[in-house]
Short mmCIF file of C-alpha atoms in Angstrom, two decimals:
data_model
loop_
_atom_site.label_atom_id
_atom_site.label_comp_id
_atom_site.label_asym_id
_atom_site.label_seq_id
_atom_site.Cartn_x
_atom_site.Cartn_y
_atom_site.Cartn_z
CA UNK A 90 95.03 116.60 92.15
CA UNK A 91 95.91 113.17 91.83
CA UNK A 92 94.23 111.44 94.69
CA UNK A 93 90.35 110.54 94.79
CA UNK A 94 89.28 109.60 97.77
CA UNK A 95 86.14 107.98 96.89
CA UNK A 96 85.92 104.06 97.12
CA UNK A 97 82.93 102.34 96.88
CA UNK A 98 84.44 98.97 97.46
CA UNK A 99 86.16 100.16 100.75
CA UNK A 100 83.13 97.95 103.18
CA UNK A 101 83.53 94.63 101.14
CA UNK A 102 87.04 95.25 101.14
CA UNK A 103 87.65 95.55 104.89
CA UNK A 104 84.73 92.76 105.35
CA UNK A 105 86.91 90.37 103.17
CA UNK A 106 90.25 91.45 104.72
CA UNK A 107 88.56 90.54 108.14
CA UNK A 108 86.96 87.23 107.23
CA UNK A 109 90.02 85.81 105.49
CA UNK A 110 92.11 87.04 108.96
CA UNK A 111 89.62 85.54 110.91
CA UNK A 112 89.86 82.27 108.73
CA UNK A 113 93.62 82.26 108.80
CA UNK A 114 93.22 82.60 112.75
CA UNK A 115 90.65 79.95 112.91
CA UNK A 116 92.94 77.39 110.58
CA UNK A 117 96.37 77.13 113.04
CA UNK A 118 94.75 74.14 115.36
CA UNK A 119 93.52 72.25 112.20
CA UNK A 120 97.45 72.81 110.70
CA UNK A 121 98.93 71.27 114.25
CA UNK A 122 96.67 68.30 113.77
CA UNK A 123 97.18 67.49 110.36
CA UNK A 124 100.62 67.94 111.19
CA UNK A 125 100.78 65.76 113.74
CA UNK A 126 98.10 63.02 111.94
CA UNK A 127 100.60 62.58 108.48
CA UNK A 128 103.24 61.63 110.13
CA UNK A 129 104.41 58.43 112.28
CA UNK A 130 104.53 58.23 116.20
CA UNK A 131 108.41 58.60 116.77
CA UNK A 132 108.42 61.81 114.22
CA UNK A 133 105.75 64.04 115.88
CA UNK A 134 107.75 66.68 117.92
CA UNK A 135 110.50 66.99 114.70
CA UNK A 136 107.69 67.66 112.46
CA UNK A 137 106.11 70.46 114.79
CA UNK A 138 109.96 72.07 115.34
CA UNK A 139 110.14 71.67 111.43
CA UNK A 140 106.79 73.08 110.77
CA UNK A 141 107.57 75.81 113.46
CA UNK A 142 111.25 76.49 111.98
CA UNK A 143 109.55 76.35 108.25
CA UNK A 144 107.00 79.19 109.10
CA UNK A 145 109.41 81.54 110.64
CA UNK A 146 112.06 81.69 107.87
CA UNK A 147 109.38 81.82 104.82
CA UNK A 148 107.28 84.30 106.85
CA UNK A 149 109.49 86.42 108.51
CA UNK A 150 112.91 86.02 106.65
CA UNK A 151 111.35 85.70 103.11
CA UNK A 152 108.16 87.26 103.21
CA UNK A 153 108.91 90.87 103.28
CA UNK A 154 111.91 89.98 100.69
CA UNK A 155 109.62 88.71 98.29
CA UNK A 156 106.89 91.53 98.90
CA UNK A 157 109.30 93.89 99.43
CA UNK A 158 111.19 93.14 95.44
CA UNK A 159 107.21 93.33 94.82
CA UNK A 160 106.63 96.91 95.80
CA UNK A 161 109.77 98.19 94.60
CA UNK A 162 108.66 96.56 91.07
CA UNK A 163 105.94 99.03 91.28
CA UNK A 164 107.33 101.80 91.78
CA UNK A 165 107.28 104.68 88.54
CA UNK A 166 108.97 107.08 89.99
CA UNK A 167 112.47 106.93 91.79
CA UNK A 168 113.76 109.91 94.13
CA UNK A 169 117.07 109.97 92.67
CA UNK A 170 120.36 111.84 94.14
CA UNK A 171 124.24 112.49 94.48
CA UNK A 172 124.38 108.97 96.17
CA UNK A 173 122.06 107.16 93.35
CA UNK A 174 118.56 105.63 93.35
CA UNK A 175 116.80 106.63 96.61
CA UNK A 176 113.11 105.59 97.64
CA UNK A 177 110.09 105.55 95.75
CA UNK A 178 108.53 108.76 95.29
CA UNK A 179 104.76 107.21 93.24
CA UNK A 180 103.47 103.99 92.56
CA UNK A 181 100.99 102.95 90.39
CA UNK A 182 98.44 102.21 93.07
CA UNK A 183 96.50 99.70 90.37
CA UNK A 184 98.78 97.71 89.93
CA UNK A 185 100.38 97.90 94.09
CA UNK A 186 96.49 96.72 94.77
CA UNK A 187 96.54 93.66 91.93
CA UNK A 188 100.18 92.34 92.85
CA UNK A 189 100.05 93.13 96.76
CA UNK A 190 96.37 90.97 97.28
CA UNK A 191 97.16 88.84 93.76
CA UNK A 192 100.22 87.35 95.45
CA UNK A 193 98.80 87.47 99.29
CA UNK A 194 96.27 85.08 97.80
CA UNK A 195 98.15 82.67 95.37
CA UNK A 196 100.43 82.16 98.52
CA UNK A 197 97.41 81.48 100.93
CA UNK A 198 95.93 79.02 98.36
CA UNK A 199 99.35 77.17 98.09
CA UNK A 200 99.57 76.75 101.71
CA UNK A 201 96.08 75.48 101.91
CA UNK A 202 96.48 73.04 98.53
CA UNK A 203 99.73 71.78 100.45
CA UNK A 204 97.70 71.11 103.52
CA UNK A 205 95.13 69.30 101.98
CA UNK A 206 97.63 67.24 99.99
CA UNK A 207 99.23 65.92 103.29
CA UNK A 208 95.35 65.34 104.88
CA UNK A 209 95.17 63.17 102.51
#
């Protein structure tokens, strides 16, 4: 067949996937107070609503746009019927893995190259 089951990078994986959850868990105090440090008195509570308003539409309104034009760019095979294109039917799973985690990480580092640029 075409699956193998045998990883030998599974444990580093999931220890990696854990630690960098645990770090993004660990880093949401530290954003609130360089949030509320780089900016003046009078314009604390609109930059928390901003921050706040800022995270919810570019992680839940254009996150799983973005990822989601990702995975179907990875797609080689297309189920395909009276009414058109339908879903995916195989991806390259190389290439899902590179992308998916490629991108997950490039946007992590941006967000933590922004916040150091307004600790600063």
């Amino acid at each position: 067949g075409m699956c193998d089951y045998s990883c030998d990078m599974f444990i580093p994986f999931m220890v990696s996937m854990c630690l960098s959850a645990f770090a993004g868990t660990c880093s949401i105090i530290p954003k609130l107070i360089i949030y509320i440090r780089a900016v003046g008195e009078r314009d604390k509570p609109l930059a928390l609503g901003f921050a706040s308003f800022m995270t919810s539409v570019t992680g839940w309104m254009l996150g799983p746009i973005i990822f989601g034009k990702l995975i179907d760019g990875i797609c080689i095979q297309w189920e395909s019927g009276c009414a058109g294109q339908g879903s995916c039917k195989l991806y390259d799973n190389e290439v899902f893995r590179l992308k998916l985690y490629g991108y997950q990480s490039a946007f992590r580092g941006l967000g933590l190259l922004c916040m150091l640029i307004a600790f600063l």
